[in-house]
């Protein structure tokens, strides 16, 4: 395993004498939701595009893409199925199991319709082995092992989630906090007076197995980010993250690619972290606040230790953090007893952090301990919560885009708008019945962590809001359809009433105005067309005037209206609209 580069002298000395709490192992898992977009020029009626799922497009690229579909232990060889996978499976309720693993034993590659297999598809790239980062300007480089890099696709949902898990060992706590804070940034939120990116890593490089640089961050290129926002009104994704996602390309870039994505949430990626410390009890309340809210480490070792040698200053006002433990901490296992004593979970919604004792075998166990739970059950509950939020935001975007692009004066635009709303309505129903869960497990800690995550993300309120918007849009279409039907009925009624006059007049007592039974065929045809053409013209003219004639009939049927007013209403049928 790749190890961390040497620490700075003061931090190394402080860590050696035990002044600063030490993180024996840090695992950090990013989960970045992105919205999949149609290629420029592709319309909603492009059946060839719509019939191919995004993972099919990626799979069909073959050697032109570094991504390979991942057939996991539930769909691949049973020899790879271990106890940790069984524990993962039984942790969830049956309907969640069907979402995650499908029905029965079905090979994902042969079940693209999502009927029997899992609606979730996983692709993995293995060419990136490590990440070399510099937390702040002047810091020593830190090398992180890349455990895996995956893409998660979902049947019927235009969302993809990028998952990156990295590992490092033997880190002082302030450095670990800084890595948690700075690692998952899609682009810099700003720059300081020296041109250094704010809240980001000072340097970032992806490395292959031989240590060669595959891609590096360009966060210092302030002009490129400014120019991109000025041109596209959309943020520019940093170069090292664009490299990871390729051949997926940013929807607002000029690059061409078979799949395009767009940012759907904040640039700071949702993150999970696992920290194994020598003694978690040495962490102060300030330390836990910085870990739980992922606020980063202190600028210097002196401020990291604080005046009393522990803790350091609070990142926010005391009044703001008064109920931190109640809001963000799950302390069921924060006790002397148990298989993994002094284990604490911190959940803020965008972050889920577990802190425990490195000396506990159960805490470090990859098969049945806390580490196994972190990488399996806890990861999946985190994934479900963020999939739900990202999908709801995606549907909200789709509704807004459909409404923005509609021009009521252009029939084709109205038709396209109706189709988009109908498709969104059907897709939202599919999401509700396939991916929308309030409960995912009856295991106490999984259930509690999922509730904490969804509560902080505000998913229930977001679902209610999007559901109301979808139903409002669909209700508008239904009302518009009824209005059109009513108008059609009115026009047919007017034509029938006025046509009835001619029908009764010419058909009175079966009278034939022109008795030409023995006339030549040409004469009969001449009479036929002589009657047909004026009848068609009169019928079409009646339909043109049907709205005004309908108003006239309403006035005629009103007994309270004087006769003269009824005559004026009749003549108003031919009055100019501007009169």
PDB file of C-alpha atoms in Angstrom, residues 152-441:
ATOM      1  CA  UNK A 152     -23.319   4.136 -10.346  1.00  0.00           C
ATOM      2  CA  UNK A 153     -26.120   4.242 -12.922  1.00  0.00           C
ATOM      3  CA  UNK A 154     -29.800   3.630 -12.162  1.00  0.00           C
ATOM      4  CA  UNK A 155     -32.559   2.340 -14.405  1.00  0.00           C
ATOM      5  CA  UNK A 156     -35.042   5.031 -15.410  1.00  0.00           C
ATOM      6  CA  UNK A 157     -33.172   7.876 -13.665  1.00  0.00           C
ATOM      7  CA  UNK A 158     -30.979  10.442 -15.437  1.00  0.00           C
ATOM      8  CA  UNK A 159     -28.483  10.541 -12.577  1.00  0.00           C
ATOM      9  CA  UNK A 160     -25.013   9.061 -12.213  1.00  0.00           C
ATOM     10  CA  UNK A 161     -23.018   8.931  -8.963  1.00  0.00           C
ATOM     11  CA  UNK A 162     -19.225   8.992  -8.965  1.00  0.00           C
ATOM     12  CA  UNK A 163     -17.735   7.070  -6.026  1.00  0.00           C
ATOM     13  CA  UNK A 164     -14.057   7.508  -5.140  1.00  0.00           C
ATOM     14  CA  UNK A 165     -12.597   5.775  -2.081  1.00  0.00           C
ATOM     15  CA  UNK A 166      -9.076   6.578  -0.883  1.00  0.00           C
ATOM     16  CA  UNK A 167      -6.979   5.334   2.013  1.00  0.00           C
ATOM     17  CA  UNK A 168      -4.093   6.718   4.052  1.00  0.00           C
ATOM     18  CA  UNK A 169      -2.389   5.815   7.328  1.00  0.00           C
ATOM     19  CA  UNK A 170      -0.479   7.437  10.174  1.00  0.00           C
ATOM     20  CA  UNK A 171      -1.840  10.973   9.942  1.00  0.00           C
ATOM     21  CA  UNK A 172      -1.988  13.681  12.612  1.00  0.00           C
ATOM     22  CA  UNK A 173      -5.612  14.576  13.269  1.00  0.00           C
ATOM     23  CA  UNK A 174      -5.382  18.168  11.877  1.00  0.00           C
ATOM     24  CA  UNK A 175      -3.987  16.794   8.609  1.00  0.00           C
ATOM     25  CA  UNK A 176      -6.753  14.204   8.396  1.00  0.00           C
ATOM     26  CA  UNK A 177      -9.332  16.928   9.005  1.00  0.00           C
ATOM     27  CA  UNK A 178      -7.803  19.048   6.261  1.00  0.00           C
ATOM     28  CA  UNK A 179      -7.863  16.162   3.769  1.00  0.00           C
ATOM     29  CA  UNK A 180     -11.519  15.492   4.557  1.00  0.00           C
ATOM     30  CA  UNK A 181     -12.334  19.156   4.060  1.00  0.00           C
ATOM     31  CA  UNK A 182     -10.361  19.843   0.875  1.00  0.00           C
ATOM     32  CA  UNK A 183     -10.328  16.577  -1.087  1.00  0.00           C
ATOM     33  CA  UNK A 184     -13.807  16.484  -2.670  1.00  0.00           C
ATOM     34  CA  UNK A 185     -14.057  19.843  -4.464  1.00  0.00           C
ATOM     35  CA  UNK A 186     -15.279  19.869  -8.061  1.00  0.00           C
ATOM     36  CA  UNK A 187     -13.816  23.341  -8.633  1.00  0.00           C
ATOM     37  CA  UNK A 188     -12.430  26.181  -6.491  1.00  0.00           C
ATOM     38  CA  UNK A 189     -15.076  28.478  -4.976  1.00  0.00           C
ATOM     39  CA  UNK A 190     -12.629  31.396  -5.157  1.00  0.00           C
ATOM     40  CA  UNK A 191      -9.009  32.501  -4.876  1.00  0.00           C
ATOM     41  CA  UNK A 192      -7.010  34.473  -2.333  1.00  0.00           C
ATOM     42  CA  UNK A 193      -4.916  37.565  -3.025  1.00  0.00           C
ATOM     43  CA  UNK A 194      -1.982  35.379  -4.104  1.00  0.00           C
ATOM     44  CA  UNK A 195      -4.089  33.466  -6.623  1.00  0.00           C
ATOM     45  CA  UNK A 196      -4.234  30.304  -4.523  1.00  0.00           C
ATOM     46  CA  UNK A 197      -7.585  28.424  -4.661  1.00  0.00           C
ATOM     47  CA  UNK A 198      -9.696  28.712  -1.520  1.00  0.00           C
ATOM     48  CA  UNK A 199     -10.823  25.627   0.422  1.00  0.00           C
ATOM     49  CA  UNK A 200      -9.185  23.323  -2.151  1.00  0.00           C
ATOM     50  CA  UNK A 201      -6.049  21.242  -2.164  1.00  0.00           C
ATOM     51  CA  UNK A 202      -3.034  23.301  -3.178  1.00  0.00           C
ATOM     52  CA  UNK A 203      -2.016  20.538  -5.599  1.00  0.00           C
ATOM     53  CA  UNK A 204      -3.651  17.328  -6.796  1.00  0.00           C
ATOM     54  CA  UNK A 205      -2.282  14.611  -9.087  1.00  0.00           C
ATOM     55  CA  UNK A 206      -3.694  11.247 -10.114  1.00  0.00           C
ATOM     56  CA  UNK A 207      -0.991   8.561 -10.352  1.00  0.00           C
ATOM     57  CA  UNK A 208      -0.893   5.180 -12.040  1.00  0.00           C
ATOM     58  CA  UNK A 209       0.604   2.021 -10.534  1.00  0.00           C
ATOM     59  CA  UNK A 210       4.115   3.093 -11.627  1.00  0.00           C
ATOM     60  CA  UNK A 211       3.804   6.522 -10.024  1.00  0.00           C
ATOM     61  CA  UNK A 212       3.448   8.386 -13.316  1.00  0.00           C
ATOM     62  CA  UNK A 213       1.158  11.415 -13.332  1.00  0.00           C
ATOM     63  CA  UNK A 214      -2.082  10.797 -15.260  1.00  0.00           C
ATOM     64  CA  UNK A 215      -3.743  14.156 -14.608  1.00  0.00           C
ATOM     65  CA  UNK A 216      -3.206  17.202 -12.398  1.00  0.00           C
ATOM     66  CA  UNK A 217      -5.493  19.878 -11.016  1.00  0.00           C
ATOM     67  CA  UNK A 218      -5.662  23.266 -12.703  1.00  0.00           C
ATOM     68  CA  UNK A 219      -7.383  25.039  -9.782  1.00  0.00           C
ATOM     69  CA  UNK A 220      -4.744  27.809  -9.933  1.00  0.00           C
ATOM     70  CA  UNK A 221      -5.809  28.750 -13.477  1.00  0.00           C
ATOM     71  CA  UNK A 222      -8.194  31.462 -12.303  1.00  0.00           C
ATOM     72  CA  UNK A 223      -8.651  32.974 -15.764  1.00  0.00           C
ATOM     73  CA  UNK A 224      -9.916  29.695 -17.261  1.00  0.00           C
ATOM     74  CA  UNK A 225     -12.605  29.298 -14.594  1.00  0.00           C
ATOM     75  CA  UNK A 226     -13.690  32.938 -14.868  1.00  0.00           C
ATOM     76  CA  UNK A 227     -13.882  32.775 -18.658  1.00  0.00           C
ATOM     77  CA  UNK A 228     -15.933  29.573 -18.595  1.00  0.00           C
ATOM     78  CA  UNK A 229     -18.540  31.034 -16.229  1.00  0.00           C
ATOM     79  CA  UNK A 230     -18.703  34.249 -18.284  1.00  0.00           C
ATOM     80  CA  UNK A 231     -19.323  32.277 -21.501  1.00  0.00           C
ATOM     81  CA  UNK A 232     -21.567  29.457 -20.308  1.00  0.00           C
ATOM     82  CA  UNK A 233     -23.129  30.697 -17.048  1.00  0.00           C
ATOM     83  CA  UNK A 234     -22.070  27.366 -15.587  1.00  0.00           C
ATOM     84  CA  UNK A 235     -19.029  26.329 -13.511  1.00  0.00           C
ATOM     85  CA  UNK A 236     -16.004  24.702 -15.041  1.00  0.00           C
ATOM     86  CA  UNK A 237     -15.059  21.314 -13.606  1.00  0.00           C
ATOM     87  CA  UNK A 238     -11.414  21.044 -12.521  1.00  0.00           C
ATOM     88  CA  UNK A 239      -9.187  19.132 -14.898  1.00  0.00           C
ATOM     89  CA  UNK A 240      -8.413  16.196 -12.584  1.00  0.00           C
ATOM     90  CA  UNK A 241     -12.116  15.480 -12.057  1.00  0.00           C
ATOM     91  CA  UNK A 242     -12.821  15.792 -15.770  1.00  0.00           C
ATOM     92  CA  UNK A 243     -10.124  13.169 -16.293  1.00  0.00           C
ATOM     93  CA  UNK A 244     -11.758  10.781 -13.835  1.00  0.00           C
ATOM     94  CA  UNK A 245     -15.177  11.059 -15.482  1.00  0.00           C
ATOM     95  CA  UNK A 246     -13.976  10.738 -19.092  1.00  0.00           C
ATOM     96  CA  UNK A 247     -15.361   9.756 -21.578  1.00  0.00           C
ATOM     97  CA  UNK A 248     -18.278  11.498 -19.857  1.00  0.00           C
ATOM     98  CA  UNK A 249     -17.890  15.216 -20.575  1.00  0.00           C
ATOM     99  CA  UNK A 250     -19.189  18.404 -19.024  1.00  0.00           C
ATOM    100  CA  UNK A 251     -22.393  19.438 -20.778  1.00  0.00           C
ATOM    101  CA  UNK A 252     -21.230  23.066 -20.948  1.00  0.00           C
ATOM    102  CA  UNK A 253     -17.801  22.308 -22.389  1.00  0.00           C
ATOM    103  CA  UNK A 254     -16.881  22.268 -26.074  1.00  0.00           C
ATOM    104  CA  UNK A 255     -15.603  18.686 -25.823  1.00  0.00           C
ATOM    105  CA  UNK A 256     -17.487  15.919 -27.575  1.00  0.00           C
ATOM    106  CA  UNK A 257     -18.523  12.765 -25.773  1.00  0.00           C
ATOM    107  CA  UNK A 258     -21.152  10.001 -25.925  1.00  0.00           C
ATOM    108  CA  UNK A 259     -22.423  10.911 -22.440  1.00  0.00           C
ATOM    109  CA  UNK A 260     -22.720  14.380 -20.966  1.00  0.00           C
ATOM    110  CA  UNK A 261     -23.233  15.435 -17.378  1.00  0.00           C
ATOM    111  CA  UNK A 262     -24.112  18.577 -15.477  1.00  0.00           C
ATOM    112  CA  UNK A 263     -23.625  19.555 -11.861  1.00  0.00           C
ATOM    113  CA  UNK A 264     -26.806  19.072  -9.869  1.00  0.00           C
ATOM    114  CA  UNK A 265     -25.706  19.941  -6.325  1.00  0.00           C
ATOM    115  CA  UNK A 266     -23.103  21.999  -4.527  1.00  0.00           C
ATOM    116  CA  UNK A 267     -19.509  21.738  -5.760  1.00  0.00           C
ATOM    117  CA  UNK A 268     -18.480  20.126  -2.469  1.00  0.00           C
ATOM    118  CA  UNK A 269     -19.003  16.407  -2.918  1.00  0.00           C
ATOM    119  CA  UNK A 270     -20.876  14.387  -0.263  1.00  0.00           C
ATOM    120  CA  UNK A 271     -18.352  12.412   1.748  1.00  0.00           C
ATOM    121  CA  UNK A 272     -18.000   9.467   4.124  1.00  0.00           C
ATOM    122  CA  UNK A 273     -14.970   9.029   6.366  1.00  0.00           C
ATOM    123  CA  UNK A 274     -13.670   6.243   8.605  1.00  0.00           C
ATOM    124  CA  UNK A 275     -11.079   7.243  11.223  1.00  0.00           C
ATOM    125  CA  UNK A 276      -9.278   4.732  13.411  1.00  0.00           C
ATOM    126  CA  UNK A 277      -7.468   6.607  16.226  1.00  0.00           C
ATOM    127  CA  UNK A 278      -5.203   5.498  19.021  1.00  0.00           C
ATOM    128  CA  UNK A 279      -7.687   6.744  21.600  1.00  0.00           C
ATOM    129  CA  UNK A 280     -10.859   8.571  20.465  1.00  0.00           C
ATOM    130  CA  UNK A 281     -11.477   9.702  24.062  1.00  0.00           C
ATOM    131  CA  UNK A 282      -8.618  12.179  23.655  1.00  0.00           C
ATOM    132  CA  UNK A 283     -10.631  14.087  21.071  1.00  0.00           C
ATOM    133  CA  UNK A 284     -12.233  17.229  22.438  1.00  0.00           C
ATOM    134  CA  UNK A 285     -15.701  18.453  21.620  1.00  0.00           C
ATOM    135  CA  UNK A 286     -14.064  20.911  19.228  1.00  0.00           C
ATOM    136  CA  UNK A 287     -12.398  18.024  17.394  1.00  0.00           C
ATOM    137  CA  UNK A 288     -15.680  16.178  16.990  1.00  0.00           C
ATOM    138  CA  UNK A 289     -17.374  19.330  15.718  1.00  0.00           C
ATOM    139  CA  UNK A 290     -14.683  19.794  13.086  1.00  0.00           C
ATOM    140  CA  UNK A 291     -14.995  16.146  12.061  1.00  0.00           C
ATOM    141  CA  UNK A 292     -18.797  16.006  12.034  1.00  0.00           C
ATOM    142  CA  UNK A 293     -19.291  19.264  10.147  1.00  0.00           C
ATOM    143  CA  UNK A 294     -16.119  18.714   8.064  1.00  0.00           C
ATOM    144  CA  UNK A 295     -14.738  22.182   8.642  1.00  0.00           C
ATOM    145  CA  UNK A 296     -11.076  21.282   8.141  1.00  0.00           C
ATOM    146  CA  UNK A 297      -8.048  21.442  10.403  1.00  0.00           C
ATOM    147  CA  UNK A 298      -6.555  24.525  12.009  1.00  0.00           C
ATOM    148  CA  UNK A 299      -4.048  26.686  10.191  1.00  0.00           C
ATOM    149  CA  UNK A 300      -1.152  25.913  12.515  1.00  0.00           C
ATOM    150  CA  UNK A 301      -0.251  23.354  15.121  1.00  0.00           C
ATOM    151  CA  UNK A 302      -0.596  25.976  17.884  1.00  0.00           C
ATOM    152  CA  UNK A 303      -4.191  26.734  16.979  1.00  0.00           C
ATOM    153  CA  UNK A 304      -4.859  23.032  16.472  1.00  0.00           C
ATOM    154  CA  UNK A 305      -3.863  22.354  20.078  1.00  0.00           C
ATOM    155  CA  UNK A 306      -5.457  25.438  21.603  1.00  0.00           C
ATOM    156  CA  UNK A 307      -4.296  27.272  24.743  1.00  0.00           C
ATOM    157  CA  UNK A 308      -4.842  24.217  26.948  1.00  0.00           C
ATOM    158  CA  UNK A 309      -3.075  21.813  24.603  1.00  0.00           C
ATOM    159  CA  UNK A 310      -6.255  20.186  23.184  1.00  0.00           C
ATOM    160  CA  UNK A 311      -9.126  21.043  20.932  1.00  0.00           C
ATOM    161  CA  UNK A 312      -8.420  24.446  19.458  1.00  0.00           C
ATOM    162  CA  UNK A 313     -11.028  27.112  18.723  1.00  0.00           C
ATOM    163  CA  UNK A 314     -14.561  26.319  17.628  1.00  0.00           C
ATOM    164  CA  UNK A 315     -15.176  26.734  13.887  1.00  0.00           C
ATOM    165  CA  UNK A 316     -18.517  28.500  14.541  1.00  0.00           C
ATOM    166  CA  UNK A 317     -20.248  30.418  17.314  1.00  0.00           C
ATOM    167  CA  UNK A 318     -21.060  28.514  20.504  1.00  0.00           C
ATOM    168  CA  UNK A 319     -24.750  29.366  20.201  1.00  0.00           C
ATOM    169  CA  UNK A 320     -24.815  27.762  16.758  1.00  0.00           C
ATOM    170  CA  UNK A 321     -23.261  24.560  18.118  1.00  0.00           C
ATOM    171  CA  UNK A 322     -25.146  24.324  21.404  1.00  0.00           C
ATOM    172  CA  UNK A 323     -27.152  21.243  20.286  1.00  0.00           C
ATOM    173  CA  UNK A 324     -24.395  19.639  18.197  1.00  0.00           C
ATOM    174  CA  UNK A 325     -24.500  16.302  20.021  1.00  0.00           C
ATOM    175  CA  UNK A 326     -28.276  15.983  19.699  1.00  0.00           C
ATOM    176  CA  UNK A 327     -28.363  17.018  16.050  1.00  0.00           C
ATOM    177  CA  UNK A 328     -25.313  15.319  14.583  1.00  0.00           C
ATOM    178  CA  UNK A 329     -24.067  12.542  16.886  1.00  0.00           C
ATOM    179  CA  UNK A 330     -25.201   8.923  17.146  1.00  0.00           C
ATOM    180  CA  UNK A 331     -23.692   7.770  20.426  1.00  0.00           C
ATOM    181  CA  UNK A 332     -25.203   4.329  20.959  1.00  0.00           C
ATOM    182  CA  UNK A 333     -21.726   2.760  20.866  1.00  0.00           C
ATOM    183  CA  UNK A 334     -19.881   5.608  22.606  1.00  0.00           C
ATOM    184  CA  UNK A 335     -19.282   3.532  25.733  1.00  0.00           C
ATOM    185  CA  UNK A 336     -16.715   1.341  27.454  1.00  0.00           C
ATOM    186  CA  UNK A 337     -18.633  -1.842  26.676  1.00  0.00           C
ATOM    187  CA  UNK A 338     -19.287  -3.562  23.372  1.00  0.00           C
ATOM    188  CA  UNK A 339     -17.244  -5.198  20.634  1.00  0.00           C
ATOM    189  CA  UNK A 340     -15.959  -1.802  19.452  1.00  0.00           C
ATOM    190  CA  UNK A 341     -15.941   0.521  22.478  1.00  0.00           C
ATOM    191  CA  UNK A 342     -15.846   4.287  22.012  1.00  0.00           C
ATOM    192  CA  UNK A 343     -17.251   4.248  18.489  1.00  0.00           C
ATOM    193  CA  UNK A 344     -19.038   7.417  17.474  1.00  0.00           C
ATOM    194  CA  UNK A 345     -21.021   8.249  14.342  1.00  0.00           C
ATOM    195  CA  UNK A 346     -21.365  11.830  13.118  1.00  0.00           C
ATOM    196  CA  UNK A 347     -23.880  12.639  10.403  1.00  0.00           C
ATOM    197  CA  UNK A 348     -24.640  16.038   8.906  1.00  0.00           C
ATOM    198  CA  UNK A 349     -26.301  14.836   5.683  1.00  0.00           C
ATOM    199  CA  UNK A 350     -23.539  15.752   3.219  1.00  0.00           C
ATOM    200  CA  UNK A 351     -21.105  13.875   5.480  1.00  0.00           C
ATOM    201  CA  UNK A 352     -21.165  10.622   7.435  1.00  0.00           C
ATOM    202  CA  UNK A 353     -18.143  10.052   9.684  1.00  0.00           C
ATOM    203  CA  UNK A 354     -17.340   7.140  11.993  1.00  0.00           C
ATOM    204  CA  UNK A 355     -14.626   7.463  14.645  1.00  0.00           C
ATOM    205  CA  UNK A 356     -13.301   4.536  16.673  1.00  0.00           C
ATOM    206  CA  UNK A 357     -10.369   2.842  18.340  1.00  0.00           C
ATOM    207  CA  UNK A 358      -7.645   1.410  16.126  1.00  0.00           C
ATOM    208  CA  UNK A 359      -6.803  -1.098  18.851  1.00  0.00           C
ATOM    209  CA  UNK A 360     -10.260  -2.685  18.592  1.00  0.00           C
ATOM    210  CA  UNK A 361     -10.188  -5.735  16.370  1.00  0.00           C
ATOM    211  CA  UNK A 362     -13.918  -5.481  15.692  1.00  0.00           C
ATOM    212  CA  UNK A 363     -13.617  -1.831  14.656  1.00  0.00           C
ATOM    213  CA  UNK A 364     -10.913  -2.701  12.101  1.00  0.00           C
ATOM    214  CA  UNK A 365     -12.428  -5.991  10.863  1.00  0.00           C
ATOM    215  CA  UNK A 366     -13.130  -6.010   7.114  1.00  0.00           C
ATOM    216  CA  UNK A 367     -15.506  -8.975   7.203  1.00  0.00           C
ATOM    217  CA  UNK A 368     -17.895  -8.465  10.111  1.00  0.00           C
ATOM    218  CA  UNK A 369     -16.733  -5.382  12.019  1.00  0.00           C
ATOM    219  CA  UNK A 370     -17.317  -1.643  11.821  1.00  0.00           C
ATOM    220  CA  UNK A 371     -15.042  -1.251   8.782  1.00  0.00           C
ATOM    221  CA  UNK A 372     -17.106  -3.833   6.878  1.00  0.00           C
ATOM    222  CA  UNK A 373     -20.311  -2.031   7.883  1.00  0.00           C
ATOM    223  CA  UNK A 374     -18.843   1.311   6.841  1.00  0.00           C
ATOM    224  CA  UNK A 375     -17.954   0.022   3.368  1.00  0.00           C
ATOM    225  CA  UNK A 376     -21.189  -1.886   2.825  1.00  0.00           C
ATOM    226  CA  UNK A 377     -24.321  -1.088   4.866  1.00  0.00           C
ATOM    227  CA  UNK A 378     -23.390   2.493   5.703  1.00  0.00           C
ATOM    228  CA  UNK A 379     -22.219   3.259   2.194  1.00  0.00           C
ATOM    229  CA  UNK A 380     -25.464   1.955   0.705  1.00  0.00           C
ATOM    230  CA  UNK A 381     -27.698   3.928   3.079  1.00  0.00           C
ATOM    231  CA  UNK A 382     -25.647   7.020   2.222  1.00  0.00           C
ATOM    232  CA  UNK A 383     -25.972   6.226  -1.488  1.00  0.00           C
ATOM    233  CA  UNK A 384     -29.763   5.753  -1.280  1.00  0.00           C
ATOM    234  CA  UNK A 385     -30.245   9.059   0.546  1.00  0.00           C
ATOM    235  CA  UNK A 386     -28.155  11.023  -1.951  1.00  0.00           C
ATOM    236  CA  UNK A 387     -29.685   9.235  -4.941  1.00  0.00           C
ATOM    237  CA  UNK A 388     -33.104  10.317  -3.701  1.00  0.00           C
ATOM    238  CA  UNK A 389     -32.056  13.935  -3.270  1.00  0.00           C
ATOM    239  CA  UNK A 390     -30.208  14.130  -6.586  1.00  0.00           C
ATOM    240  CA  UNK A 391     -33.126  12.580  -8.476  1.00  0.00           C
ATOM    241  CA  UNK A 392     -35.622  14.996  -6.951  1.00  0.00           C
ATOM    242  CA  UNK A 393     -33.398  17.943  -7.882  1.00  0.00           C
ATOM    243  CA  UNK A 394     -33.098  16.532 -11.390  1.00  0.00           C
ATOM    244  CA  UNK A 395     -36.887  16.369 -11.794  1.00  0.00           C
ATOM    245  CA  UNK A 396     -37.195  19.923 -10.487  1.00  0.00           C
ATOM    246  CA  UNK A 397     -34.670  21.031 -13.119  1.00  0.00           C
ATOM    247  CA  UNK A 398     -36.550  19.207 -15.870  1.00  0.00           C
ATOM    248  CA  UNK A 399     -39.824  20.930 -15.000  1.00  0.00           C
ATOM    249  CA  UNK A 400     -38.180  24.353 -14.953  1.00  0.00           C
ATOM    250  CA  UNK A 401     -36.439  23.728 -18.286  1.00  0.00           C
ATOM    251  CA  UNK A 402     -39.654  22.528 -19.921  1.00  0.00           C
ATOM    252  CA  UNK A 403     -41.513  25.631 -18.809  1.00  0.00           C
ATOM    253  CA  UNK A 404     -38.682  27.985 -19.804  1.00  0.00           C
ATOM    254  CA  UNK A 405     -38.417  26.557 -23.320  1.00  0.00           C
ATOM    255  CA  UNK A 406     -42.168  26.739 -24.033  1.00  0.00           C
ATOM    256  CA  UNK A 407     -43.502  29.491 -26.315  1.00  0.00           C
ATOM    257  CA  UNK A 408     -47.303  29.501 -26.387  1.00  0.00           C
ATOM    258  CA  UNK A 409     -47.269  31.195 -29.805  1.00  0.00           C
ATOM    259  CA  UNK A 410     -45.374  28.275 -31.385  1.00  0.00           C
ATOM    260  CA  UNK A 411     -47.456  25.073 -31.666  1.00  0.00           C
ATOM    261  CA  UNK A 412     -44.393  22.831 -31.927  1.00  0.00           C
ATOM    262  CA  UNK A 413     -43.026  24.327 -28.695  1.00  0.00           C
ATOM    263  CA  UNK A 414     -46.306  23.667 -26.886  1.00  0.00           C
ATOM    264  CA  UNK A 415     -46.371  20.111 -28.187  1.00  0.00           C
ATOM    265  CA  UNK A 416     -42.781  19.539 -27.020  1.00  0.00           C
ATOM    266  CA  UNK A 417     -43.614  21.012 -23.615  1.00  0.00           C
ATOM    267  CA  UNK A 418     -46.556  18.651 -23.175  1.00  0.00           C
ATOM    268  CA  UNK A 419     -44.443  15.657 -24.110  1.00  0.00           C
ATOM    269  CA  UNK A 420     -41.698  16.634 -21.663  1.00  0.00           C
ATOM    270  CA  UNK A 421     -44.191  17.049 -18.818  1.00  0.00           C
ATOM    271  CA  UNK A 422     -45.846  13.705 -19.570  1.00  0.00           C
ATOM    272  CA  UNK A 423     -42.469  11.941 -19.649  1.00  0.00           C
ATOM    273  CA  UNK A 424     -41.423  13.594 -16.393  1.00  0.00           C
ATOM    274  CA  UNK A 425     -44.711  12.599 -14.756  1.00  0.00           C
ATOM    275  CA  UNK A 426     -44.252   8.942 -15.757  1.00  0.00           C
ATOM    276  CA  UNK A 427     -40.578   8.996 -14.689  1.00  0.00           C
ATOM    277  CA  UNK A 428     -41.508  10.486 -11.309  1.00  0.00           C
ATOM    278  CA  UNK A 429     -44.051   7.722 -10.753  1.00  0.00           C
ATOM    279  CA  UNK A 430     -41.323   5.181 -11.545  1.00  0.00           C
ATOM    280  CA  UNK A 431     -38.950   6.850  -9.091  1.00  0.00           C
ATOM    281  CA  UNK A 432     -41.602   6.880  -6.358  1.00  0.00           C
ATOM    282  CA  UNK A 433     -42.349   3.186  -6.662  1.00  0.00           C
ATOM    283  CA  UNK A 434     -38.794   2.006  -7.288  1.00  0.00           C
ATOM    284  CA  UNK A 435     -36.448   4.260  -5.281  1.00  0.00           C
ATOM    285  CA  UNK A 436     -38.477   6.194  -2.709  1.00  0.00           C
ATOM    286  CA  UNK A 437     -38.128   4.660   0.782  1.00  0.00           C
ATOM    287  CA  UNK A 438     -38.824   6.076   4.224  1.00  0.00           C
ATOM    288  CA  UNK A 439     -37.488   2.970   5.945  1.00  0.00           C
ATOM    289  CA  UNK A 440     -34.658   0.851   4.591  1.00  0.00           C
ATOM    290  CA  UNK A 441     -33.737  -1.319   7.579  1.00  0.00           C
TER     291      UNK A 441
END
